[in-house]
Short mmCIF file of C-alpha atoms and ligand atoms in Angstrom, two decimals:
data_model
loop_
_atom_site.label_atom_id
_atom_site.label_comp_id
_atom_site.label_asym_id
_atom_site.label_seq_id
_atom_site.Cartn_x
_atom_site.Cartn_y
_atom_site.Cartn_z
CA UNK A 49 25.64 -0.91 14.33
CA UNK A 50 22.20 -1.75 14.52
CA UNK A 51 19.68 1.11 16.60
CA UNK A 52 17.95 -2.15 19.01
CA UNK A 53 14.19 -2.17 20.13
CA UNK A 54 14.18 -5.61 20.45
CA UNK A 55 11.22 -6.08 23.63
CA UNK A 56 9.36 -4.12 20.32
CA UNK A 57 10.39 -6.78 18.04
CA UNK A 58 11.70 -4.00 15.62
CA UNK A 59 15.40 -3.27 15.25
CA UNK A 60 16.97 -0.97 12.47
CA UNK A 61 20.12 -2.22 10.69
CA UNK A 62 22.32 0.86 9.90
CA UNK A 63 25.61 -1.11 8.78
CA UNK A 64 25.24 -0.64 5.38
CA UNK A 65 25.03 3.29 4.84
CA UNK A 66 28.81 3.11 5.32
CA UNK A 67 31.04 4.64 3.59
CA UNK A 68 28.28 6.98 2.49
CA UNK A 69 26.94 7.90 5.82
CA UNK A 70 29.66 7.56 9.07
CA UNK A 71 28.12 6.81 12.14
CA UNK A 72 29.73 9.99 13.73
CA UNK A 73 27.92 12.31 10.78
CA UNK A 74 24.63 10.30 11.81
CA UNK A 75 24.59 11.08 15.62
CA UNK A 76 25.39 14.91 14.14
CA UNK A 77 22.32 15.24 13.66
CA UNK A 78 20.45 14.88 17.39
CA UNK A 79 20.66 18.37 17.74
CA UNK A 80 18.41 18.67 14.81
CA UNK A 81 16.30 15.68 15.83
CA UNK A 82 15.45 16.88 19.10
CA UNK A 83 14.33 20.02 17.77
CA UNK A 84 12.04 17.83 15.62
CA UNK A 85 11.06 15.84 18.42
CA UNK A 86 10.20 18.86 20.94
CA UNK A 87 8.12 20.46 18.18
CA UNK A 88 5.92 17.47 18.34
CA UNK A 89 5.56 16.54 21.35
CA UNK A 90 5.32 20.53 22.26
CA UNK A 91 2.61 20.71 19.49
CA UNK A 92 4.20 23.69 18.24
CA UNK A 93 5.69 22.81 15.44
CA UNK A 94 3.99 23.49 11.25
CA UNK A 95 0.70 21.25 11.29
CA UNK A 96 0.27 20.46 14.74
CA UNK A 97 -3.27 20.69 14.90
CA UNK A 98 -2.84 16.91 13.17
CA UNK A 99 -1.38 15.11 15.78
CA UNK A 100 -4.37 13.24 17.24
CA UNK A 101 -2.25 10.24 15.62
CA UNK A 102 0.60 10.64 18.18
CA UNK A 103 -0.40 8.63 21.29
CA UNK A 104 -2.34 5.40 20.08
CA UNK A 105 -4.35 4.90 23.07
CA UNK A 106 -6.09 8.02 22.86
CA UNK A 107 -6.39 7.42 19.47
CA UNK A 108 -8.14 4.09 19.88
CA UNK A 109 -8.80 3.68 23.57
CA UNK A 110 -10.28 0.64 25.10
CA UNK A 111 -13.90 2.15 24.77
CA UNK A 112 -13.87 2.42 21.18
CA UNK A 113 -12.49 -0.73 20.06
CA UNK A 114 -15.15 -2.45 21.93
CA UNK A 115 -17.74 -0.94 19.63
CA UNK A 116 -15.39 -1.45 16.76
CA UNK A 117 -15.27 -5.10 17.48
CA UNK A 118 -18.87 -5.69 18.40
CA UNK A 119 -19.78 -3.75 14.93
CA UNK A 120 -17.28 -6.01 12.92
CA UNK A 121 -18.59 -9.15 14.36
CA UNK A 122 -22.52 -7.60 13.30
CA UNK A 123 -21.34 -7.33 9.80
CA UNK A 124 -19.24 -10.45 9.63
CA UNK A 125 -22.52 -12.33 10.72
CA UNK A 126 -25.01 -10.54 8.22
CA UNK A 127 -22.90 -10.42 5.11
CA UNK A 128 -20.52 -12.26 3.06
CA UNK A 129 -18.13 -9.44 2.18
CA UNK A 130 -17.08 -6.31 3.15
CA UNK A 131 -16.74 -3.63 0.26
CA UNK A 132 -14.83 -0.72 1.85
CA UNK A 133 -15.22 2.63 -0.03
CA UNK A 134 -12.30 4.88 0.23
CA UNK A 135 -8.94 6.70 -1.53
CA UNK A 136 -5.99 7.28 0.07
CA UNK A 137 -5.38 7.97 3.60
CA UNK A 138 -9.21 6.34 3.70
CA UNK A 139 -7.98 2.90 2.63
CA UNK A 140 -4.49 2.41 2.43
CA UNK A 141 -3.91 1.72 6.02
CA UNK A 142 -6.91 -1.04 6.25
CA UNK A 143 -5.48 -2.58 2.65
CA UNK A 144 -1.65 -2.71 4.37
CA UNK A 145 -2.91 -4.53 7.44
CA UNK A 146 -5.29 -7.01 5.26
CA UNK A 147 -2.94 -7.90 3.11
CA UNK A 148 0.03 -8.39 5.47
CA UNK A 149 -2.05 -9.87 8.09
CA UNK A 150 -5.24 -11.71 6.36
CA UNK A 151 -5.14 -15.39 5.86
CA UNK A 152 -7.67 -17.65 4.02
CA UNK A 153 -9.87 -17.65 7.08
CA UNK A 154 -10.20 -13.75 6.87
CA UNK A 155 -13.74 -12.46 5.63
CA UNK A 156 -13.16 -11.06 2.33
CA UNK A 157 -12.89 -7.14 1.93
CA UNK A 158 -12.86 -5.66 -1.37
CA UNK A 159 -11.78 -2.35 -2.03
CA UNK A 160 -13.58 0.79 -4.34
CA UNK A 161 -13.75 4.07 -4.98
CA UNK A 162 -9.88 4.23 -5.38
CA UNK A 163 -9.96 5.32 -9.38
CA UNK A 164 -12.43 6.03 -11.44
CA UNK A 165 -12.33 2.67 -13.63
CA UNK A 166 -15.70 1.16 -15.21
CA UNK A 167 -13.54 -2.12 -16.12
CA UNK A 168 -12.55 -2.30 -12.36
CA UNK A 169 -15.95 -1.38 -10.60
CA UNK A 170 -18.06 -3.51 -13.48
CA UNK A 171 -15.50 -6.54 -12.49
CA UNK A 172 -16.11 -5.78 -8.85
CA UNK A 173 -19.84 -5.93 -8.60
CA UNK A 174 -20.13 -8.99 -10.87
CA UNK A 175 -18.06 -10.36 -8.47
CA UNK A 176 -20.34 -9.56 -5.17
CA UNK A 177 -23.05 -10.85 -7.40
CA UNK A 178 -25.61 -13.26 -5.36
CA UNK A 179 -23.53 -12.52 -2.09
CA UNK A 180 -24.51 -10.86 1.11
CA UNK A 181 -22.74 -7.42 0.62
CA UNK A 182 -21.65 -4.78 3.36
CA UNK A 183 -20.19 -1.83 2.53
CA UNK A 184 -17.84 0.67 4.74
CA UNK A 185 -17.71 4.32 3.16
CA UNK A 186 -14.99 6.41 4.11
CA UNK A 187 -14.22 9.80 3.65
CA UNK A 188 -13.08 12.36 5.92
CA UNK A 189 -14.31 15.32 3.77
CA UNK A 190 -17.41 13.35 2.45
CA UNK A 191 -16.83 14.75 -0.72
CA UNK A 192 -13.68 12.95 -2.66
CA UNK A 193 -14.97 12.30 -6.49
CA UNK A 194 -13.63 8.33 -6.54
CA UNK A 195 -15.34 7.20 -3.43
CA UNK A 196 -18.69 9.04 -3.75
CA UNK A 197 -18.70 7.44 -7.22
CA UNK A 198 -18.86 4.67 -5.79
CA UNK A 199 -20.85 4.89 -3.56
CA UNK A 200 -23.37 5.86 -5.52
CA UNK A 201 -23.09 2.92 -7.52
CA UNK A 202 -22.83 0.61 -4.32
CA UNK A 203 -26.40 2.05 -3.25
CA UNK A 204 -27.79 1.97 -6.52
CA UNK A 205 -26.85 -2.23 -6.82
CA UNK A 206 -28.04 -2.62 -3.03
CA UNK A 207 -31.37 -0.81 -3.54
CA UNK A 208 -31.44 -2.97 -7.00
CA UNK A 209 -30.89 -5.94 -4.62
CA UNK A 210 -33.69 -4.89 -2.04
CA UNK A 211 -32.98 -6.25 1.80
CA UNK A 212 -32.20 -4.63 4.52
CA UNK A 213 -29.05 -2.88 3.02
CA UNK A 214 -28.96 0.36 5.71
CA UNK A 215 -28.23 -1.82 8.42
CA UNK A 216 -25.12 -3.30 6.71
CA UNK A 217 -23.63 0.57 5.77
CA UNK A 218 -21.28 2.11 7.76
CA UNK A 219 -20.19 5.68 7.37
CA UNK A 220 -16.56 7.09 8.83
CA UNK A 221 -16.51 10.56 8.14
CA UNK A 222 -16.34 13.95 10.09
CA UNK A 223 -18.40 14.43 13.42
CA UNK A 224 -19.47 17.50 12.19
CA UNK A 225 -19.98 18.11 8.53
CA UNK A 226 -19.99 16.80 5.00
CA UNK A 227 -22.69 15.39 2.58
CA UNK A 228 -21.38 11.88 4.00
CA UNK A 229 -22.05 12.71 7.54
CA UNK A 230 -25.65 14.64 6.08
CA UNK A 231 -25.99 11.41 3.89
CA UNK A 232 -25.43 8.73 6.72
CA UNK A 233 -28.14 10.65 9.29
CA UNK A 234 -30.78 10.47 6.57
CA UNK A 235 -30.31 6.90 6.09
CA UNK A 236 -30.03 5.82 9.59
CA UNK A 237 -26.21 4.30 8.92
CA UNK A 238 -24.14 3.33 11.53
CA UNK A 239 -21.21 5.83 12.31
CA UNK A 240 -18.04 5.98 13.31
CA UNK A 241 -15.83 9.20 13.32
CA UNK A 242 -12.29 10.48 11.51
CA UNK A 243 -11.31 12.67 14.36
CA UNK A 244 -10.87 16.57 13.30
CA UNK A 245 -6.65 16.31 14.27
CA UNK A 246 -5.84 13.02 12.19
CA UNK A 247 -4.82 13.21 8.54
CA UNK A 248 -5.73 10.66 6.08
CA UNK A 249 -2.68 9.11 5.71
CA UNK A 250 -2.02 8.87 9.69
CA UNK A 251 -5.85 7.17 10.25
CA UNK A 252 -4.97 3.55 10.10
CA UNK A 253 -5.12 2.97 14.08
CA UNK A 254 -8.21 4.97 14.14
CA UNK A 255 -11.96 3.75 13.21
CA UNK A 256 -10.43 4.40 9.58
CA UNK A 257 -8.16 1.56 9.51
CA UNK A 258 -9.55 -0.43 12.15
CA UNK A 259 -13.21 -1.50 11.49
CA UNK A 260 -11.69 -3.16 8.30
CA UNK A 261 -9.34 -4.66 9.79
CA UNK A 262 -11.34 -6.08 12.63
CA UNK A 263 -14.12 -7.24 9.84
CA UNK A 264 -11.41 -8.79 8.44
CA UNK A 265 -10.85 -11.09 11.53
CA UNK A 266 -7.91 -9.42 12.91
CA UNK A 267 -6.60 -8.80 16.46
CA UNK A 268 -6.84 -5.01 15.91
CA UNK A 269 -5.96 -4.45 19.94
CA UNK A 270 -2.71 -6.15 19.17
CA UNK A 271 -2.17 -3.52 17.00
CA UNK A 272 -2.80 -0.76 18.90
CA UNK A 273 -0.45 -2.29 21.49
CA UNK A 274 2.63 -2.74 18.65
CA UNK A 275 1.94 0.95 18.78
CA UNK A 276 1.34 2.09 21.77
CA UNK A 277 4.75 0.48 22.41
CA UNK A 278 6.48 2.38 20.08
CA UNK A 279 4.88 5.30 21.31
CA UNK A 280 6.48 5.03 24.60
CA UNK A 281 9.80 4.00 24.11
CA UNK A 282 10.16 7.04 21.49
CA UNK A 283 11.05 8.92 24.22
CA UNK A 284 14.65 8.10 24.54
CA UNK A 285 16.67 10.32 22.10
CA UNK A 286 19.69 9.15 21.73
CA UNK A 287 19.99 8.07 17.94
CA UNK A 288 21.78 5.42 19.10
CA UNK A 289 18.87 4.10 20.66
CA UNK A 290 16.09 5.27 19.04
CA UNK A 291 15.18 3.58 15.51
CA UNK A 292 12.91 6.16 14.67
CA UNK A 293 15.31 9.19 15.10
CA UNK A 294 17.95 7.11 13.64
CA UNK A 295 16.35 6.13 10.36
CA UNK A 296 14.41 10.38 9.91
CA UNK A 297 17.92 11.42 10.47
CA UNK A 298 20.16 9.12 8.19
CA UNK A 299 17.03 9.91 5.25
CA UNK A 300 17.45 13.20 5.56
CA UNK A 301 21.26 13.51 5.98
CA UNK A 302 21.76 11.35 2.77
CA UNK A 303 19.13 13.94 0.97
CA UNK A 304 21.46 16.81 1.76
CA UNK A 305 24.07 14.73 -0.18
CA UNK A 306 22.17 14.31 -2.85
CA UNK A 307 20.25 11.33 -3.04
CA UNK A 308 16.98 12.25 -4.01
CA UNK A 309 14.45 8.66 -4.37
CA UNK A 310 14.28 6.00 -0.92
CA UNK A 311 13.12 2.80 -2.52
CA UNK A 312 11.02 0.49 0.17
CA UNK A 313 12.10 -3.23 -0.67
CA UNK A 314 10.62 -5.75 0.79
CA UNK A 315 10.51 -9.71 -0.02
CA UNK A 316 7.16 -10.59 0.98
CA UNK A 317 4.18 -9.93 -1.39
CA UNK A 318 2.14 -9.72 1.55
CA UNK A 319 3.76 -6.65 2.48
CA UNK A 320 3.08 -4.52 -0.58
CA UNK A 321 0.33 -2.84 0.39
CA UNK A 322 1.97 -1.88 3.57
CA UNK A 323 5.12 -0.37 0.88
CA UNK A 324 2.01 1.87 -1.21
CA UNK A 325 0.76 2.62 2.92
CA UNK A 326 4.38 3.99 3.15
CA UNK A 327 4.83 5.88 -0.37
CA UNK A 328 1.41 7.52 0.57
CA UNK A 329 2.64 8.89 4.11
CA UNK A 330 5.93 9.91 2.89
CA UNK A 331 5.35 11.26 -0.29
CA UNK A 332 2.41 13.40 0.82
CA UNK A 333 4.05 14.49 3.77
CA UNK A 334 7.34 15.32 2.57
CA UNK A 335 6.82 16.36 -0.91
CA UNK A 336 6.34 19.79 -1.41
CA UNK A 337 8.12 23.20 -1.18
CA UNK A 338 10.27 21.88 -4.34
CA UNK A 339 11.71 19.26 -1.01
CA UNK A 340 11.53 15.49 -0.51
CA UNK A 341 13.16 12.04 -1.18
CA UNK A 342 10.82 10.40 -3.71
CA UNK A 343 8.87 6.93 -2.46
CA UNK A 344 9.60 4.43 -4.51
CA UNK A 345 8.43 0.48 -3.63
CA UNK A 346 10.48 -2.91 -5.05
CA UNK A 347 8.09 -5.92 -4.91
CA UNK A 348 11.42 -8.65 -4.36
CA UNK A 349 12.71 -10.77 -5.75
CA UNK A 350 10.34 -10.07 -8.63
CA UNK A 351 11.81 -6.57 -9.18
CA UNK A 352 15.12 -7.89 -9.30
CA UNK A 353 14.53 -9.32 -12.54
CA UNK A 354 13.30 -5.76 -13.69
CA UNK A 355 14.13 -2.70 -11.33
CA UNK A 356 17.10 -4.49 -9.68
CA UNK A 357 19.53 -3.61 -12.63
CA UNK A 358 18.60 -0.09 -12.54
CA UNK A 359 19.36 -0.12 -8.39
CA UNK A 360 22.84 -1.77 -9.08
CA UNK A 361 23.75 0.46 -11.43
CA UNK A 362 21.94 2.92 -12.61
CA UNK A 363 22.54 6.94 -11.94
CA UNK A 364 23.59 7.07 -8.02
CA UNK A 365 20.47 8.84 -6.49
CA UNK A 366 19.18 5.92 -4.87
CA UNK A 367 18.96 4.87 -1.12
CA UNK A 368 17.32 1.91 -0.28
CA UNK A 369 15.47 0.65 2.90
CA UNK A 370 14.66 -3.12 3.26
CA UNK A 371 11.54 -4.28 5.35
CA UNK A 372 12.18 -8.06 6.60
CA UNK A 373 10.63 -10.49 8.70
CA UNK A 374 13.03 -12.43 10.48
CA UNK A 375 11.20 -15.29 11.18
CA UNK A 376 8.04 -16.91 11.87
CA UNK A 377 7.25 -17.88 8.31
CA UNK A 378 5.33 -20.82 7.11
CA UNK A 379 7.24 -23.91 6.60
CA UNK A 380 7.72 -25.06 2.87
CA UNK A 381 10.91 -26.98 1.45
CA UNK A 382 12.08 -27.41 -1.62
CA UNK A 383 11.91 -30.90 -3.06
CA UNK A 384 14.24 -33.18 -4.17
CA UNK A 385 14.23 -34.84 -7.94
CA UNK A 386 15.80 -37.82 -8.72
CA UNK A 387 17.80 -36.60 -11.99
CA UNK A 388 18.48 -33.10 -11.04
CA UNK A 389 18.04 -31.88 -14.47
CA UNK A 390 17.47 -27.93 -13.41
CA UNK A 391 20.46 -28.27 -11.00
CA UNK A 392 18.49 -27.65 -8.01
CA UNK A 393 18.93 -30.14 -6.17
CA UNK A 394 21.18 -28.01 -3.67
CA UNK A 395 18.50 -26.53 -2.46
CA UNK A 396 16.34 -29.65 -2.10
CA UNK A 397 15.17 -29.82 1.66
CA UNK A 398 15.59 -26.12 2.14
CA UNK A 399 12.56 -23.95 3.25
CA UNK A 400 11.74 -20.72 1.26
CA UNK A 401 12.13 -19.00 4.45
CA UNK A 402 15.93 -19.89 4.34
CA UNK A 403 16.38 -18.71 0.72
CA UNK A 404 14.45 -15.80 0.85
CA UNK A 405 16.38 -14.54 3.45
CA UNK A 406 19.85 -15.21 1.83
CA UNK A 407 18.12 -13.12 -1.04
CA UNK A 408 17.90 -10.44 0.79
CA UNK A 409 21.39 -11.10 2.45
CA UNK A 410 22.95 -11.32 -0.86
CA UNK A 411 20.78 -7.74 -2.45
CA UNK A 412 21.35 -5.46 0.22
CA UNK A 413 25.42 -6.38 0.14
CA UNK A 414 25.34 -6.05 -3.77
CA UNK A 415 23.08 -3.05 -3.51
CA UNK A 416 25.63 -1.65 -0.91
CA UNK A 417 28.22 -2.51 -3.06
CA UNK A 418 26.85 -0.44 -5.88
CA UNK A 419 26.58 2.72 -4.20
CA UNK A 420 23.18 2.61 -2.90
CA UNK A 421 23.39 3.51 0.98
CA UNK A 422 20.88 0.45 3.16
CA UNK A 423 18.76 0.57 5.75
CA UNK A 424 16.89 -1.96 7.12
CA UNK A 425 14.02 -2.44 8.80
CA UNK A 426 13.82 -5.69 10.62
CA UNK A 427 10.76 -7.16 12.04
CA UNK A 428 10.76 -10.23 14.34
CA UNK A 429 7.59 -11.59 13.13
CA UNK A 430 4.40 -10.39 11.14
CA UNK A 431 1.77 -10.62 13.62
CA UNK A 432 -0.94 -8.02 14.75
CA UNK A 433 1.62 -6.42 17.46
CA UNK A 434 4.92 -5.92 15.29
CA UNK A 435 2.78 -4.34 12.51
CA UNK A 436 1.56 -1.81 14.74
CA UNK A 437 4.54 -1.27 16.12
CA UNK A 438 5.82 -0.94 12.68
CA UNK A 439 3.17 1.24 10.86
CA UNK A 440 3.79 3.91 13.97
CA UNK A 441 7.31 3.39 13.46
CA UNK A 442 6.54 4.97 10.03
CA UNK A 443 4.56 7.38 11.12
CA UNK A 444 6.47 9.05 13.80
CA UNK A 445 9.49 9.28 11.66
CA UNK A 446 7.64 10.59 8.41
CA UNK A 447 6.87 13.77 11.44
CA UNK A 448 10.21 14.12 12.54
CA UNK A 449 11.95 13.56 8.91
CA UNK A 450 9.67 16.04 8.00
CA UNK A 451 10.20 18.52 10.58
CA UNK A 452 13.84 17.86 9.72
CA UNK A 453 13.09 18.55 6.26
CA UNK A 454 11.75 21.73 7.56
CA UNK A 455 8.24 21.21 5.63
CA UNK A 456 4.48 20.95 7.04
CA UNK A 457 4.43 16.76 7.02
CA UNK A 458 0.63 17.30 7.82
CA UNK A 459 -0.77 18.79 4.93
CA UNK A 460 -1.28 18.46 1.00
CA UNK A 461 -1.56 21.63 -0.99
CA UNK A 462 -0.55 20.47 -4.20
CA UNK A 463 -3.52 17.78 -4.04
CA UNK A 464 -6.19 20.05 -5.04
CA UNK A 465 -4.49 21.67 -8.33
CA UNK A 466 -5.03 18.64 -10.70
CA UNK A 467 -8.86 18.44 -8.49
CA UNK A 468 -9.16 21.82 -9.44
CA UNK A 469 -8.76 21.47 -13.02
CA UNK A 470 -11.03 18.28 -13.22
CA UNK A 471 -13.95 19.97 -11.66
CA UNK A 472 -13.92 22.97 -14.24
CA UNK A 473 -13.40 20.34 -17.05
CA UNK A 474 -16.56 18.58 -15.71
CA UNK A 475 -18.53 21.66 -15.40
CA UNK A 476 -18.89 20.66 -11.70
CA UNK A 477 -21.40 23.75 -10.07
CA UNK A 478 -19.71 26.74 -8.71
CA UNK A 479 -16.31 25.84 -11.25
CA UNK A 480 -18.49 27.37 -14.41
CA UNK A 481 -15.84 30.36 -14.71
CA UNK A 482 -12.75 28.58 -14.80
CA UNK A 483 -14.20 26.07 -17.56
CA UNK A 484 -13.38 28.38 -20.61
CA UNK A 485 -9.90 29.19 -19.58
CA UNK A 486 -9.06 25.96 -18.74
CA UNK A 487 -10.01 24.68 -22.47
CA UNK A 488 -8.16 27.46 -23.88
CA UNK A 489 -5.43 26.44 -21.89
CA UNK A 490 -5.64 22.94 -22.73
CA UNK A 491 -5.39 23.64 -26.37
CA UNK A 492 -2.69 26.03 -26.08
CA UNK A 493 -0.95 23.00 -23.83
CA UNK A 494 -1.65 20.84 -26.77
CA UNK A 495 -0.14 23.44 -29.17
CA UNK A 496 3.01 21.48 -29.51
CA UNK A 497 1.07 18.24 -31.62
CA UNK A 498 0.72 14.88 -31.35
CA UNK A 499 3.41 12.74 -33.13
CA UNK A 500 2.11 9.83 -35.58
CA UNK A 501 3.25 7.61 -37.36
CA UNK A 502 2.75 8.06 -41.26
CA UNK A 503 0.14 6.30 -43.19
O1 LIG B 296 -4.09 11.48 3.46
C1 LIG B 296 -4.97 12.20 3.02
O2 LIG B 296 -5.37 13.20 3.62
C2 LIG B 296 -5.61 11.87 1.70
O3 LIG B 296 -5.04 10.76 1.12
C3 LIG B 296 -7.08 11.59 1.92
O4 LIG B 296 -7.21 10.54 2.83
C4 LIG B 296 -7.76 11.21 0.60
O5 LIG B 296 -7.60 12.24 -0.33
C5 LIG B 296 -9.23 10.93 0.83
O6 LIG B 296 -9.84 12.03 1.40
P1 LIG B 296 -11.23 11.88 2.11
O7 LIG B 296 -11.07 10.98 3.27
O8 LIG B 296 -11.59 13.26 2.52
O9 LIG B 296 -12.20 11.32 1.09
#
């Protein structure tokens, strides 16, 4: 059976979580999933102070992509590059989209600020070296470690650089608060806002996401539409109908049996970024209270050569959900040799586009076949429109799976404890107290030894 959106261009193939999963156990669960669904679209539900994600043209309305659009084509004609400045929910989004949807036409955006590597950042600015450099920071909080490392080191090579470098800074941060937001007024940076009821990780359609995108070149209105469409057509819920009931449901009736990691496969590399987009929204929303399918990514059909003999048979945890484009890939055949000495030739005159897709034919049967329960996610085309619709696809059924779940999907505790820890250790102000314990606790940690080898 396979749950259609196809006006959408977005269909979910359930076939394959048979035997594991009936159909009849599936549509079970719409009892559950409307109670999911009414305590989001109620707004009563754990977290619901976060859903300023939920209707896409609120979120971005008409207004606001003008300016988005008229500030991305400012930048793109006064620099060379963009360097957006972000961890997270504060890049991840913009990343996905550039990397799906960026061709060798796109201006080039860079990304910092999302660890805390010298090697990387050193690399980086060498890189920007004798180019016209603008820089996006974002930060919702205005106060995340990685980013406002670098931007400190972004200003600090700008100022080096002299020019007219506040007029190619842009700031997305609160409207209200935040050394960012104090930051950007003092130095007369353009602004654009993370609104107050959108977490990180559900940003991408907002000035978050889409002023890097749109610097990037991209239609960020058709994305908004791919949304919006999804948006509306959510309403129907029947499971049989309704992708994104369907696939929160059948994730979290095969947790309740047991399986306990969702790998996202995909076969384009394109598409990876849009796979760490997902692990970020899923893991972060579902993972907690001692709950949650791990997010795990395959990279195919290079993991198949490494992970892909764990998935066919290693210990039966595993559920796997394929992302695929159906079509609209460039054209590039395979060509002919006279002596056939690799045996190829039966694939001489073939595009990639063919064989990829048999790939994926052939894994998800053999995965199936192993015990691994399949979903998949299929996508007409990769354009502007089907990614939206696809990245609110995600979204929408990360709430619901996670009301299902019966967690908070909209917030992240267990961030701070490891923040915590790395403030004391760095003596950051106000943290001065909990340094001493925390050593003594560190070498107590460490009581157990290092093993070496012998001399
Ligand atoms: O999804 C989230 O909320 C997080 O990933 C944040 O986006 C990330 O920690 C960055 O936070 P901030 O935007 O406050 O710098």
């Amino acid at each position: 059976m396979q749950a259609l959106a196809q006006d959408i261009g977005l269909e979910l193939d359930i076939s394959y979580l048979l035997p594991e999963l009936p159909l009849e156990e599936l549509t079970g669960w719409h009892r559950e999933v409307d109670r999911a669904h009414t305590l989001l679209m109620e707004r009563s539900g754990p977290g619901a102070d976060f859903l300023g994600w939920l209707d896409p043209l609120a979120l971005a309305p008409d207004g606001l992509l003008a300016e988005i659009e008229e500030t991305a084509a400012s930048l793109r004609e006064n620099s060379d590059a963009l360097v957006v400045i972000g961890i997270g929910g504060s890049y991840l989004g913009a990343r996905a989209v550039i990397e799906a949807l960026g061709g060798p036409d796109s201006k080039p955006v860079y990304f910092a600020g999302t660890n805390i590597s010298a090697a990387y950042h050193l690399d980086l600015l060498r890189r920007l070296e004798g180019h016209r450099v603008a820089v996006n920071v974002i930060s919702k909080s205005g106060t995340t470690t990685e980013p406002a490392i670098a931007l400190r080191l972004f200003r600090q090579w700008l100022a080096d650089r002299g020019g007219d470098a506040a007029s190619r800074v842009v700031a997305t941060t609160d409207a209200n608060r935040g050394s960012l937001l104090n930051l950007a007024r003092q130095e007369g940076w353009k602004r654009y806002v993370v609104p107050d009821d959108v977490g990180g990780r559900f940003s991408v359609l907002s000035p978050v996401g889409l002023l890097p995108i749109a610097y990037a070149g991209i239609d960020i209105r058709g994305l908004v539409r791919g949304a919006a469409r999804v948006a509306d057509a959510v309403s129907d819920t029947s499971l049989e109908r309704n992708p994104v009931f369907c696939y929160a449901a059948a994730r979290n009736a095969l947790y309740e049996k047991g399986y306990c990691i969702e790998m996202l496969a995909h076969f384009e590399p394109r598409l990876r970024f849009v796979a760490e987009w997902w692990k970020q929204l899923f893991g972060e929303s579902e993972g907690k209270d001692g709950k949650g399918l791990f997010p795990a990514s395959l990279d195919l059909t290079a993991d198949l050569h490494s992970m892909g003999q764990y998935a066919q048979q290693g210990r039966r945890m595993l559920i796997e959900t394929f992302l695929v484009i159906r079509e609209g890939e460039p054209e590039l055949r395979v060509p002919a040799e006279a002596d056939d000495g690799d045996g190829m030739n039966y694939l001489a005159g073939r595009t990639l586009e063919e064989i990829n897709r048999e790939a994926y034919r052939a894994t998800a049967l053999a995965h199936r076949e192993g015990g691994v329960p399949v979903m998949s996610v299929l996508l007409e085309r990769l354009d502007a429109e089907r990614l939206g619709a696809l990245l609110y696809f995600f979204e929408r059924a990360c709430a619901v799976s996670g009301y299902l779940l019966r967690v908070n999907p909209f917030n992240q505790p267990g961030v701070e404890a490891y923040k915590r820890h790395m403030f004391a250790l760095l003596g950051k102000p106000g943290f001065e107290e909990q340094t001493n314990a925390l050593r003594q606790r560190l070498e107590s940690a460490a009581a157990g030894g290092t093993v070496r080898f012998s001399p």
